[in-house]
Coordinates of C-alpha atoms in Angstrom, one line a residue:
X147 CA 85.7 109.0 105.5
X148 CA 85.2 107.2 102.3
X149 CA 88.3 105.1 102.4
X150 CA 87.3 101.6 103.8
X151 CA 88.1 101.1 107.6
X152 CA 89.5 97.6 107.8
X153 CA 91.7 97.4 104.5
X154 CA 93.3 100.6 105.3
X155 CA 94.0 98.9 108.8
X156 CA 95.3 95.5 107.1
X157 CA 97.2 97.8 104.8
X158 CA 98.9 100.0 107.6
X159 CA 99.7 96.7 109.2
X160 CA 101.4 95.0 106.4
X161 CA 103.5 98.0 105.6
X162 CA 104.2 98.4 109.3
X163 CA 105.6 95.3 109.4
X164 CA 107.7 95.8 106.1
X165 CA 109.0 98.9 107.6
X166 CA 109.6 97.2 110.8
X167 CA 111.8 95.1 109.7
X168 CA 113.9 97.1 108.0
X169 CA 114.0 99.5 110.7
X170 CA 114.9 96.6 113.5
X171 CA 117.9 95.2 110.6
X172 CA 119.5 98.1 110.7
X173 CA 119.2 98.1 114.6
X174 CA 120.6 95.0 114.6
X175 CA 123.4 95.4 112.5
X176 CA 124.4 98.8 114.4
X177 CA 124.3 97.1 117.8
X178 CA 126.8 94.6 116.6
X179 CA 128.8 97.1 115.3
X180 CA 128.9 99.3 118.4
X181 CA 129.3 95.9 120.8
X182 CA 132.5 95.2 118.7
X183 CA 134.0 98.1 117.6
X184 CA 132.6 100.9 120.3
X185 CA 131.9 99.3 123.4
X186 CA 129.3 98.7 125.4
X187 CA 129.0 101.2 128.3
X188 CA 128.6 103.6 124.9
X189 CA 125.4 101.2 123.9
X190 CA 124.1 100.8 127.7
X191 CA 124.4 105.0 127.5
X192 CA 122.7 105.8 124.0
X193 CA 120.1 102.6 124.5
X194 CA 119.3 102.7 127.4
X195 CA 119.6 106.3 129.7
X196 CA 118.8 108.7 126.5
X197 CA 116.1 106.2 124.9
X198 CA 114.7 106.5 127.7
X199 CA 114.3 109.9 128.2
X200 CA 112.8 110.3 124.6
X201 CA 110.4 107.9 125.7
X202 CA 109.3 109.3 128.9
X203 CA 108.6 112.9 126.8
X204 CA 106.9 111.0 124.0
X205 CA 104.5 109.3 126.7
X206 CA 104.2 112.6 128.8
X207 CA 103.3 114.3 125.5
X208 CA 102.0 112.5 122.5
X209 CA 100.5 109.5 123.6
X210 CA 97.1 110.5 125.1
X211 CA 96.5 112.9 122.6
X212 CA 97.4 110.7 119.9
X213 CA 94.8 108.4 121.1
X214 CA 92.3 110.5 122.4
X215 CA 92.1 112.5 118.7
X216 CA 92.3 109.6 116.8
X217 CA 89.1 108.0 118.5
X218 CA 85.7 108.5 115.7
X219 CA 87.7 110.5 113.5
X220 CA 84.6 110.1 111.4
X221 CA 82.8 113.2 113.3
X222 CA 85.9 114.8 114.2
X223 CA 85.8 119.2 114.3
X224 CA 89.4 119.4 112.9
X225 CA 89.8 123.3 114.1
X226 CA 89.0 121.6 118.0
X227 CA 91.2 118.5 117.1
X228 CA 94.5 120.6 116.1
X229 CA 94.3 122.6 118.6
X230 CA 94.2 120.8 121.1
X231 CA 96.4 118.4 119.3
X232 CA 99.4 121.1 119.2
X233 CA 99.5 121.7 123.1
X234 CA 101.9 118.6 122.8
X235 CA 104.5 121.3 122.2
X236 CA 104.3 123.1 125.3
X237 CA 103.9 119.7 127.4
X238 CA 107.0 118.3 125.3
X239 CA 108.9 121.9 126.5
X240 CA 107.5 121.9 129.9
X241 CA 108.4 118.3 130.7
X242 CA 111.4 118.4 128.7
X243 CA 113.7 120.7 130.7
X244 CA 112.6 119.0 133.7
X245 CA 113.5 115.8 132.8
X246 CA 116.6 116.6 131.4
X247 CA 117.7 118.5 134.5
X248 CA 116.6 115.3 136.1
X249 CA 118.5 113.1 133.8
X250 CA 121.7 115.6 134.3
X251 CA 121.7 116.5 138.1
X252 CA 120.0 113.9 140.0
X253 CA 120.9 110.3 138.1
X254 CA 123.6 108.8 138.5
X255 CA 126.6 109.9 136.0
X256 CA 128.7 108.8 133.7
X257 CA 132.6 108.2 133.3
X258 CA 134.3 111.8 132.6
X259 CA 135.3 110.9 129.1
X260 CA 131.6 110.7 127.9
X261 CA 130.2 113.3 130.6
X262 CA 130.3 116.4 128.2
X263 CA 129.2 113.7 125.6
X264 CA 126.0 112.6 127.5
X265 CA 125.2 116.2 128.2
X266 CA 124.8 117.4 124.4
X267 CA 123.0 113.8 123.7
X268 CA 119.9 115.4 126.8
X269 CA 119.1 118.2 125.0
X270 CA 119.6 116.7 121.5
X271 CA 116.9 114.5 122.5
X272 CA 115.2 117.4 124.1
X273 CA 115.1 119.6 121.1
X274 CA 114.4 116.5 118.5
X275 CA 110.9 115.7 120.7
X276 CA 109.8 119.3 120.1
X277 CA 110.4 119.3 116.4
X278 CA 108.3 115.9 116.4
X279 CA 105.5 116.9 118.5
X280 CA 105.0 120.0 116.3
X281 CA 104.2 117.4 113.4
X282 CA 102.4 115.5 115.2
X283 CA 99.2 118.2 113.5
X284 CA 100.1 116.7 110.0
X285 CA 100.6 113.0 111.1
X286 CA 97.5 112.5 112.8
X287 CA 95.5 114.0 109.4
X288 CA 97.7 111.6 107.7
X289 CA 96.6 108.5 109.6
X290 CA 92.8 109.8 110.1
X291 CA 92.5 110.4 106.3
X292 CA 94.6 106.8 105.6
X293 CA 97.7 108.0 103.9
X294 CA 99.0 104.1 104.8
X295 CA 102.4 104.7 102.5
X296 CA 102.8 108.1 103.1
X297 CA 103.9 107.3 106.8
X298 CA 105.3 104.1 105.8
X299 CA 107.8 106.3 103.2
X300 CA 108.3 109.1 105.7
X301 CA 109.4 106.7 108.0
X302 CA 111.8 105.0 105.8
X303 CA 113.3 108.4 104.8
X304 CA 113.6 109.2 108.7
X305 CA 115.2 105.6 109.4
X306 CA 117.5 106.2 106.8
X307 CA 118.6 109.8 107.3
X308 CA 119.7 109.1 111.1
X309 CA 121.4 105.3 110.4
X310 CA 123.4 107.3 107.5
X311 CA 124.5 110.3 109.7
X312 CA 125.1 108.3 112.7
X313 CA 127.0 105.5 110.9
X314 CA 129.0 108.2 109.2
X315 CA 130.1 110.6 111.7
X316 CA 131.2 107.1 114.1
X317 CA 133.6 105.9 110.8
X318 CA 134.6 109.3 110.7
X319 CA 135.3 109.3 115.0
X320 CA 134.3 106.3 116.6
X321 CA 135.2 108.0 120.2
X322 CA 132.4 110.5 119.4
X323 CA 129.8 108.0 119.0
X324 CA 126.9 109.6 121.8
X325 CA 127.8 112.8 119.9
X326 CA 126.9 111.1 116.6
X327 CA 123.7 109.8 117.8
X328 CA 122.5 113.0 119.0
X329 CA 123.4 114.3 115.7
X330 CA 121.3 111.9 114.0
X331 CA 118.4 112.7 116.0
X332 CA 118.0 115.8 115.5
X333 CA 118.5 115.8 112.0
X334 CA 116.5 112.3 111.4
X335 CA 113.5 115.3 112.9
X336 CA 113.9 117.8 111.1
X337 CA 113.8 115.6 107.9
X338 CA 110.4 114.0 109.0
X339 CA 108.9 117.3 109.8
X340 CA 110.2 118.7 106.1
X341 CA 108.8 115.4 104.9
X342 CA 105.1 115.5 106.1
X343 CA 105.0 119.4 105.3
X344 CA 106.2 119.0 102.2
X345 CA 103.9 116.4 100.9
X346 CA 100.8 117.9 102.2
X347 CA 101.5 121.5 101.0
X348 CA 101.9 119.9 97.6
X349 CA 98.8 117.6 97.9
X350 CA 96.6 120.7 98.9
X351 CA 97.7 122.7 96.2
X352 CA 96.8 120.1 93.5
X353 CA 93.7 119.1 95.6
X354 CA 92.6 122.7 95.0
X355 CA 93.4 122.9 91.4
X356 CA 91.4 119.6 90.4
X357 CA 88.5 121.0 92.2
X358 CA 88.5 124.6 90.8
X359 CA 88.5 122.8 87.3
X360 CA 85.5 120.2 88.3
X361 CA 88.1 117.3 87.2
X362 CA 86.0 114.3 87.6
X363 CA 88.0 112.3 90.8
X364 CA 87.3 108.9 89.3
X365 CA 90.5 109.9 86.5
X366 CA 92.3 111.8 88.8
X367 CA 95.1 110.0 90.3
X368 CA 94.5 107.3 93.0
X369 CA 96.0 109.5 95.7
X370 CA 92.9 111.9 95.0
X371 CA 90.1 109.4 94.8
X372 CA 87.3 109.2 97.7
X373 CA 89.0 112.7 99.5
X374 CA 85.3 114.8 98.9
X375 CA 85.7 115.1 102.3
X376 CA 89.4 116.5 102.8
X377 CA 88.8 119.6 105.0
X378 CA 91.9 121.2 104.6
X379 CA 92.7 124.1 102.1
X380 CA 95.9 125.2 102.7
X381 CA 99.2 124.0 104.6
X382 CA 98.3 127.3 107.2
X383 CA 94.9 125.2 108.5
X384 CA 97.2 122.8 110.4
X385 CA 98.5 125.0 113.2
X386 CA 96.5 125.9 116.1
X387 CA 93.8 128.0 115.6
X388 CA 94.4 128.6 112.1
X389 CA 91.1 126.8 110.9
X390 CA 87.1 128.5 110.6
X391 CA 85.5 127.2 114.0
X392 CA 82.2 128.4 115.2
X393 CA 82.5 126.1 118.6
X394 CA 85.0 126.3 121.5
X395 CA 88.9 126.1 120.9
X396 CA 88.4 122.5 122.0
X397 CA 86.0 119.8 122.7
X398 CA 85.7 119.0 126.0
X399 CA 85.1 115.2 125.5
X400 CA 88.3 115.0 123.8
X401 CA 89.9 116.8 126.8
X402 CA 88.0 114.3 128.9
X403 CA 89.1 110.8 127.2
X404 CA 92.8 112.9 127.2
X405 CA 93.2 113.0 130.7
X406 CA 91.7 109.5 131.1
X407 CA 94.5 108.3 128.7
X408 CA 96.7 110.3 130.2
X409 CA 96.5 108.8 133.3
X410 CA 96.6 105.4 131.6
X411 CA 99.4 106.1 129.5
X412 CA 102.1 107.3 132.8
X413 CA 101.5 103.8 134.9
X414 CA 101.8 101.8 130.9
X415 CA 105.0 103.3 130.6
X416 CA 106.1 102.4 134.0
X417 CA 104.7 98.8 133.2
X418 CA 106.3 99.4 129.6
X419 CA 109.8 100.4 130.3
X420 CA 109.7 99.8 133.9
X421 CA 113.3 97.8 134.3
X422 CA 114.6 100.8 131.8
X423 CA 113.7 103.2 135.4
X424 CA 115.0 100.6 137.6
X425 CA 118.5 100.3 136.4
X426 CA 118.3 104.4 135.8
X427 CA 117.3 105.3 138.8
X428 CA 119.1 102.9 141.3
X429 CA 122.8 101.5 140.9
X430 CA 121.1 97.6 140.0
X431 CA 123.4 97.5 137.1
X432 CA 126.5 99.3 135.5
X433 CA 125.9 100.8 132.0
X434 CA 128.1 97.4 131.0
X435 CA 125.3 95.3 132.2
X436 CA 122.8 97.5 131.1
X437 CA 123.7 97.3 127.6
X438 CA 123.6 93.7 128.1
X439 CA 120.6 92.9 128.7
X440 CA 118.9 95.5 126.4
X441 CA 121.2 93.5 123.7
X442 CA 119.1 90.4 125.0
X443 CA 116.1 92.0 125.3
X444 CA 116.1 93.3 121.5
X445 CA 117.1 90.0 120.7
X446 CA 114.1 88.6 122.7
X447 CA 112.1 91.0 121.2
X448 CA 112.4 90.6 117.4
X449 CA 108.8 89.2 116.8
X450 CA 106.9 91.8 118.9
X451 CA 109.1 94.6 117.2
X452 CA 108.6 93.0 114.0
X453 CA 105.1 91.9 113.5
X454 CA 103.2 92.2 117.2
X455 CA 103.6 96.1 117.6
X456 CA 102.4 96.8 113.8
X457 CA 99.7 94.8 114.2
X458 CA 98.5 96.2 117.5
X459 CA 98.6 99.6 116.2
X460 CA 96.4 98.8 113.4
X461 CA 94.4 96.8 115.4
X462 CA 93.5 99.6 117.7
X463 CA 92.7 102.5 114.9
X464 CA 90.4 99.6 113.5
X465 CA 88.1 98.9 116.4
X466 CA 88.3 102.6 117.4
X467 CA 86.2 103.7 113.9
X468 CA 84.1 100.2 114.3
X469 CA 82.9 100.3 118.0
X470 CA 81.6 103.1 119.8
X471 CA 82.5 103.7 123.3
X472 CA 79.3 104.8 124.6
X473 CA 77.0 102.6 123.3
X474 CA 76.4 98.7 124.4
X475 CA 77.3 96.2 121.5
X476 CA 73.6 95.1 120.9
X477 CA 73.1 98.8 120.2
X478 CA 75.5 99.1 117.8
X479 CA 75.7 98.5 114.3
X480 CA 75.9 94.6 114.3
X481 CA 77.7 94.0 110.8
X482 CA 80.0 95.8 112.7
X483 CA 80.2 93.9 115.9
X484 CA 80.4 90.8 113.9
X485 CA 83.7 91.6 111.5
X486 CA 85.0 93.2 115.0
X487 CA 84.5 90.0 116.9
X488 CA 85.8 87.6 114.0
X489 CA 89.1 89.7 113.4
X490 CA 89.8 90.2 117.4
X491 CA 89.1 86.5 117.2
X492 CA 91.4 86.0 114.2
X493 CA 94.3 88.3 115.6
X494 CA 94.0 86.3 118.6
X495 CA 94.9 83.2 117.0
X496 CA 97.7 84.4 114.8
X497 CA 99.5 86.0 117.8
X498 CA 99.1 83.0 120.2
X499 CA 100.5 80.7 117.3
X500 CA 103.5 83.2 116.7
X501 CA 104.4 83.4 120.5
X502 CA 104.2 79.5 120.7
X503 CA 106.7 79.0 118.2
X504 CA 108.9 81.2 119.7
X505 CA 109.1 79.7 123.0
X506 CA 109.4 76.4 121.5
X507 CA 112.2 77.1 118.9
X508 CA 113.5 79.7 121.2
X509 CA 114.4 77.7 123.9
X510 CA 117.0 75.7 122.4
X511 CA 118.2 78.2 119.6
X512 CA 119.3 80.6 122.2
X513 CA 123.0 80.2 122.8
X514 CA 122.8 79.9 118.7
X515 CA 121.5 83.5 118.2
X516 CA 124.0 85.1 120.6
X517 CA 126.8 83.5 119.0
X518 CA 125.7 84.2 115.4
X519 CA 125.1 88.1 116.5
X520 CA 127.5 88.7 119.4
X521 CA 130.1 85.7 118.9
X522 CA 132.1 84.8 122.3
X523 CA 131.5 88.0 124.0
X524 CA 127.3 87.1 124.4
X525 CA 128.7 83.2 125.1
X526 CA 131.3 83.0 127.7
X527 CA 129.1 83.7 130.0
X528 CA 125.8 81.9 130.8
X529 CA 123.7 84.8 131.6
X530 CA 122.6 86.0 128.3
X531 CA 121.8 82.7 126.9
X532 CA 119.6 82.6 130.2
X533 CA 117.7 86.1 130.0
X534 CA 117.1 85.2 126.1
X535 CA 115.7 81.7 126.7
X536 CA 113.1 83.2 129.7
X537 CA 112.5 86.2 127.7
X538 CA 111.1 83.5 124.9
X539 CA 108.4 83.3 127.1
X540 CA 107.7 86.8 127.9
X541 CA 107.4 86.9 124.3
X542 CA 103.8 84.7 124.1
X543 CA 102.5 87.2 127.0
X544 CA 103.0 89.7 124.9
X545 CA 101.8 88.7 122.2
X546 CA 98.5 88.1 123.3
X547 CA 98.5 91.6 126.0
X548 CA 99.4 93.5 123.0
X549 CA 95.9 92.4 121.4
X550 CA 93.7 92.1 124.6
X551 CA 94.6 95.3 125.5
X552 CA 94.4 97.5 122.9
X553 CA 91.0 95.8 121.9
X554 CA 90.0 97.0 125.8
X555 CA 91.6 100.8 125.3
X556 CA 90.1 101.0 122.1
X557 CA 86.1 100.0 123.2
X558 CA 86.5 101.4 126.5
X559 CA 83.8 104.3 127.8
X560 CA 85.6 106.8 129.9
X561 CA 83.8 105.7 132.9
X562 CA 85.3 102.2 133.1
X563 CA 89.3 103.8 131.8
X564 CA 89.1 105.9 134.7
X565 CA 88.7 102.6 136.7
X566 CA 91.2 100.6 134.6
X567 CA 93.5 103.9 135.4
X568 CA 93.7 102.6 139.1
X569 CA 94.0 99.2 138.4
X570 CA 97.0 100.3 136.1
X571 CA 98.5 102.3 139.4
X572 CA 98.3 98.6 141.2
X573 CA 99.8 96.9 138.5
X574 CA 102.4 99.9 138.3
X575 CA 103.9 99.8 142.2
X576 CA 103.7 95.8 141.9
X577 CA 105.9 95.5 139.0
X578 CA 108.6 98.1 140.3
X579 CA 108.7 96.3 143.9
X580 CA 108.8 92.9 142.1
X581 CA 111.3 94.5 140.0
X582 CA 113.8 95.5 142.5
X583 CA 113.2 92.3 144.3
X584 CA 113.5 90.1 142.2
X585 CA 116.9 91.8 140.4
X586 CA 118.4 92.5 143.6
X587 CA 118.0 88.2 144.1
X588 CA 118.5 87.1 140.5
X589 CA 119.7 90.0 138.3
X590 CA 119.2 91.1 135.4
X591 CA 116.9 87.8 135.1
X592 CA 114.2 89.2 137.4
X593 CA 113.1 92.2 135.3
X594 CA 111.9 89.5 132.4
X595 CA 110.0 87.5 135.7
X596 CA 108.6 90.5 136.5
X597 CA 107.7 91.4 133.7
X598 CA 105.9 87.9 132.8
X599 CA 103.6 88.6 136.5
X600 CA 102.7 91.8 135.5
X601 CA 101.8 90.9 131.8
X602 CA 99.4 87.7 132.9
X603 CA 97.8 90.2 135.3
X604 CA 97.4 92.2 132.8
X605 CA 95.8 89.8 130.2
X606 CA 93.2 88.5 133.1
X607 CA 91.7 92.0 133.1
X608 CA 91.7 92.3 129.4
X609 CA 90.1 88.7 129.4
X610 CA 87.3 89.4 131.6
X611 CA 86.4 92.6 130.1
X612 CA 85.9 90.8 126.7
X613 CA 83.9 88.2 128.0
X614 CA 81.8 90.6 129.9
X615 CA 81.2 92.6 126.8
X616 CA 80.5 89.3 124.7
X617 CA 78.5 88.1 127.4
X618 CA 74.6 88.7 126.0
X619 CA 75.7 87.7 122.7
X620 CA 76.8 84.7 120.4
X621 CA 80.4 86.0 119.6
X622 CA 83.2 84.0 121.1
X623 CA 86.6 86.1 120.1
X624 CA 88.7 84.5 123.1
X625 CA 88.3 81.1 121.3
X626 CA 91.0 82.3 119.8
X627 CA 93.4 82.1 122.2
X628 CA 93.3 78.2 121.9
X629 CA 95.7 76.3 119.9
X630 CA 94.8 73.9 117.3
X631 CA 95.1 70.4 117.9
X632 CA 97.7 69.3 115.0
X633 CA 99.5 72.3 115.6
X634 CA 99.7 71.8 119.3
X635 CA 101.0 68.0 118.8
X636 CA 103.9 69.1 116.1
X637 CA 105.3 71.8 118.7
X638 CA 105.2 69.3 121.1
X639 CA 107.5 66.9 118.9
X640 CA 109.5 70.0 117.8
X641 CA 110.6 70.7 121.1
X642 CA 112.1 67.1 121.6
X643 CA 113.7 67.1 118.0
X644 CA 115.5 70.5 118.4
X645 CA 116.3 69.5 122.6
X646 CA 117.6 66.7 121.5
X647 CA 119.6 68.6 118.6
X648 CA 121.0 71.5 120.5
X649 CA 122.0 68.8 123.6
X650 CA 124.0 66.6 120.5
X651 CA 124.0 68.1 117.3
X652 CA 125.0 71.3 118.0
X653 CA 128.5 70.9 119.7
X654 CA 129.8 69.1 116.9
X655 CA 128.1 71.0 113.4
X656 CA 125.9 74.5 114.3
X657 CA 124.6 74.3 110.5
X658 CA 122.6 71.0 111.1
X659 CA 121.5 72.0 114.2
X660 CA 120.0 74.7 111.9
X661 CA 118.8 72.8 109.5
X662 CA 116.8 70.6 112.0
X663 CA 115.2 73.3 114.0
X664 CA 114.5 74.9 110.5
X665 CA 112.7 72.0 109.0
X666 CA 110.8 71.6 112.1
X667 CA 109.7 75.0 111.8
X668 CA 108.5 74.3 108.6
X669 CA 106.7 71.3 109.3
X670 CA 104.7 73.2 112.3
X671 CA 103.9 75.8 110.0
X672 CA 102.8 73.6 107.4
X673 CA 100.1 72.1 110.3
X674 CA 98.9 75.7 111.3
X675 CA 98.3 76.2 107.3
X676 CA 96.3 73.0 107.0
X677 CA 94.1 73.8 110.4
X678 CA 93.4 77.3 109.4
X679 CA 92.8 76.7 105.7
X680 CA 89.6 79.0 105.8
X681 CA 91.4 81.5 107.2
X682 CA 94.0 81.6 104.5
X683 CA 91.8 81.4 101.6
X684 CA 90.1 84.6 102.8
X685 CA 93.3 86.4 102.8
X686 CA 94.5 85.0 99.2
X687 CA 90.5 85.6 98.2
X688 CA 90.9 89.6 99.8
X689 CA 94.1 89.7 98.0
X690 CA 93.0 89.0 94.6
X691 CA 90.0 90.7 94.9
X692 CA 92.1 94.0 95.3
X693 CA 94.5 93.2 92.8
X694 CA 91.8 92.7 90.5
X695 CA 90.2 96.3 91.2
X696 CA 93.3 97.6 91.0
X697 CA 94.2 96.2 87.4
X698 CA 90.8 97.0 86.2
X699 CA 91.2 100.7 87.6
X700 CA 94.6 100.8 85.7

């Protein structure tokens, strides 16, 4: 593809976090609402027992695929790749009613009054997979071809759409509100299939016309510059078996690196939403308790939601078009290898620094976020100030997991993910036995500790595997995973200032204890600016460099 590899990846990742944002505001704001107005065994319901079954069919039936078709999509045979690309559908089906016979019959139930509820939400979340995985076609052309703000509107739109029809329909009848959320998934689907659909039928259509006429691209409109290479000539070639192929239906190292990342992606999810199957599965928690702590652990998870999960995303479609599986390093294109090592160095870094500040500030800000969101119902009790403060620290692992390990998933060969895969299995029956052990003796508490184990295993691995592959050369990328010295020292002091604030201060005036931490903040910031000054003159240099081609293309 013509586009350039590493902007459009900085590019997905800015507007990733943009949309990120807004997306997790709006959470926010709803989960408030619904803690004070609905209740929570509704939340613990909707967040956790249905979001969870959408998750389990999006890992059973997108995720490997995803992945697997988005690797060198460079060289890709797009008749192969959408073929195989739609068999998500069936998987989606297949698992679908046998998870939501599972999630109707065999959990545990809920009070009579939401029963008939809880039943419609199951298959609205069964029937609003399907309609996603049969876009999935158009949103992986999307991504491979580096429509950045296509996906980032689409998404809006989609965000938008279910927020308004859920917020509505609970105004209208807040003792519906599991009916209203279903609602709003299904429709939130349909309106980002009609979306994608939409756009690239039109896009086709005037792709064809400018190239019947021999337009010259370079005054054609933005969105039709470097596309020579756009393989698609009408809105039919994205369903299966729709496009010229003179090879097999599908390529069988695709299906290969699938199944590897299939078996990779059923013990992550376990590791992923692990304490999510716990508390479904056996009677740890009531759906009270549950909603509790998922209130906390969105809370705890703001930064990774907001900037760590964008960037990881991004991170992994870059170093899957700059480094080949197959092939050593010091085989490999080495302008490559270098920009690959100093970003993975520089992502380290960044991610390290962000975690750091939120343990620090975190600690003793706490009870101050759960009574700003929540007010006395997060407060009078001491556990959520508890599960927020060690969840602070969860938040550093990972940050600097969510890096490792998509650098590792993305430059793995399939030899060496088949090995990872039983690792993974390890890592997988550990965390649910620490899990139950540690809840059963400390509650809701021992999921984050668990958690916090698994995740430092996990980052050894993705450590040594780095160094390994850095080994026979001069790169050092894990030298970003040390903190600078003046940076280090000001955290330090912050942590005393804002103890010191939130022991004193904050019983008498929570606005200066505010103010302190926030100029503390500041001043730590300022001393990461000032040690990573190179850094940020690249960035302000890349920035007017493309504002200046931009202008001068205008």
């Amino acid at each position: 593809m013509a586009r350039n590899i590493l902007k459009t990846s900085l590019d997905s990742a800015k507007f990733s976090i943009i949309f990120q944002i807004l997306f997790r505001c709006i959470t926010f704001v709803l989960n408030a609402f619904i803690i004070r107005h609905v209740g929570q065994d509704v939340l613990g319901i909707m967040n956790v027992r249905l979001l969870l079954l959408e998750s389990t069919l999006i890992f059973l039936s997108r995720e490997p695929l995803i992945k697997a078709c988005l690797s060198d999509s460079k060289s890709h045979n797009w008749a192969q790749v959408l073929n195989q690309i739609w068999l998500s559908v069936p998987i989606s089906a297949t698992f679908g009613f046998i998870l939501t016979y599972i999630w109707l019959h065999v959990l545990s139930g809920t009070e009579d009054k939401y029963l008939a509820q809880y039943h419609y939400g199951c298959f609205a979340i069964l029937v609003s997979v399907i309609i996603d995985q049969m876009t999935q076609s158009v949103v992986l052309v999307a991504q491979s071809y580096c429509f950045v703000k296509l996906k980032v509107i689409v998404d809006t739109i989609y965000v938008i759409v279910r927020t308004a029809t859920f917020v509505i329909l609970v105004l209208w009848q807040p003792e519906y509100a599991i009916n209203a959320f279903s609602i709003a998934q299904v429709l939130s689907s349909i309106v980002l299939s009609a979306c994608y659909y939409g756009f690239f039928y039109w896009y086709i259509e005037n792709l064809n016309v400018i190239k019947k006429k021999g337009a010259d691209y370079k005054h054609q409109s933005k969105m039709f510059q470097d596309m020579h290479d756009f393989e698609f000539k009408s809105i039919r070639e994205f369903m299966p078996y729709s496009m010229e192929n003179s090879e097999s239906p599908l390529n069988k190292d695709l299906v290969i690196l699938t199944v590897s990342f299939a078996k990779q992606s059923f013990v992550k999810q376990i590791l992923t939403e692990g304490e999510r199957y716990v508390m479904t599965i056996s009677p740890v928690l009531t759906f009270s308790e549950q909603s509790m702590y998922d209130i906390v652990n969105n809370l705890g998870s703001l930064a990774a939601r907001f900037v760590f999960r964008p960037i990881e995303e991004s991170a992994y479609f870059y170093f899957t078009q700059m480094i080949r599986r197959e092939v050593p390093l010091l085989q490999q294109d080495q302008k490559a290898i270098v920009e690959s090592a100093t970003v993975l160095s520089q992502l380290l870094k960044v991610v390290t620094s962000i975690g750091l500040i939120v343990v620090i500030f975190g600690h003793n800000y706490s009870h101050t976020l759960l009574y700003l969101y929540g007010g006395h119902v997060l407060t009078d009790s001491y556990l959520p100030t508890t599960l927020l403060k060690c969840h602070c620290f969860a938040v550093l692992l990972l940050a600097v997991n969510g890096v490792t390990e998509c650098y590792v998933f993305a430059t793995m060969d399939n030899r060496q993910l088949d090995k990872y895969n039983y690792l993974m299995v390890i890592f997988s029956v550990s965390f649910l036995a620490i899990s139950y052990l540690l809840t059963n003796t400390l509650g809701p508490v021992g999921f984050i500790l668990a958690n916090c184990i698994n995740m430092s295993a996990r980052i050894a691995h993705s450590i040594h595997f780095i160094r390994n592959q850095y080994g026979s050369s001069s790169h050092r990328p894990l030298d970003g995973l040390k903190p600078d010295k003046f940076f280090s020292i000001l955290l330090a002091v912050s942590f005393v200032v804002t103890k010191l604030s939130d022991m004193y201060v904050y019983q008498w005036s929570i606005v200066l204890h505010i103010f302190i931490g926030g100029l503390c903040c500041l001043t730590t910031l300022f001393a990461w600016a000032w040690e990573n000054k190179s850094l940020l003159m690249l960035g302000v240099e890349r920035y007017k460099r493309r504002t200046s081609l931009i202008n001068k293309d205008d």
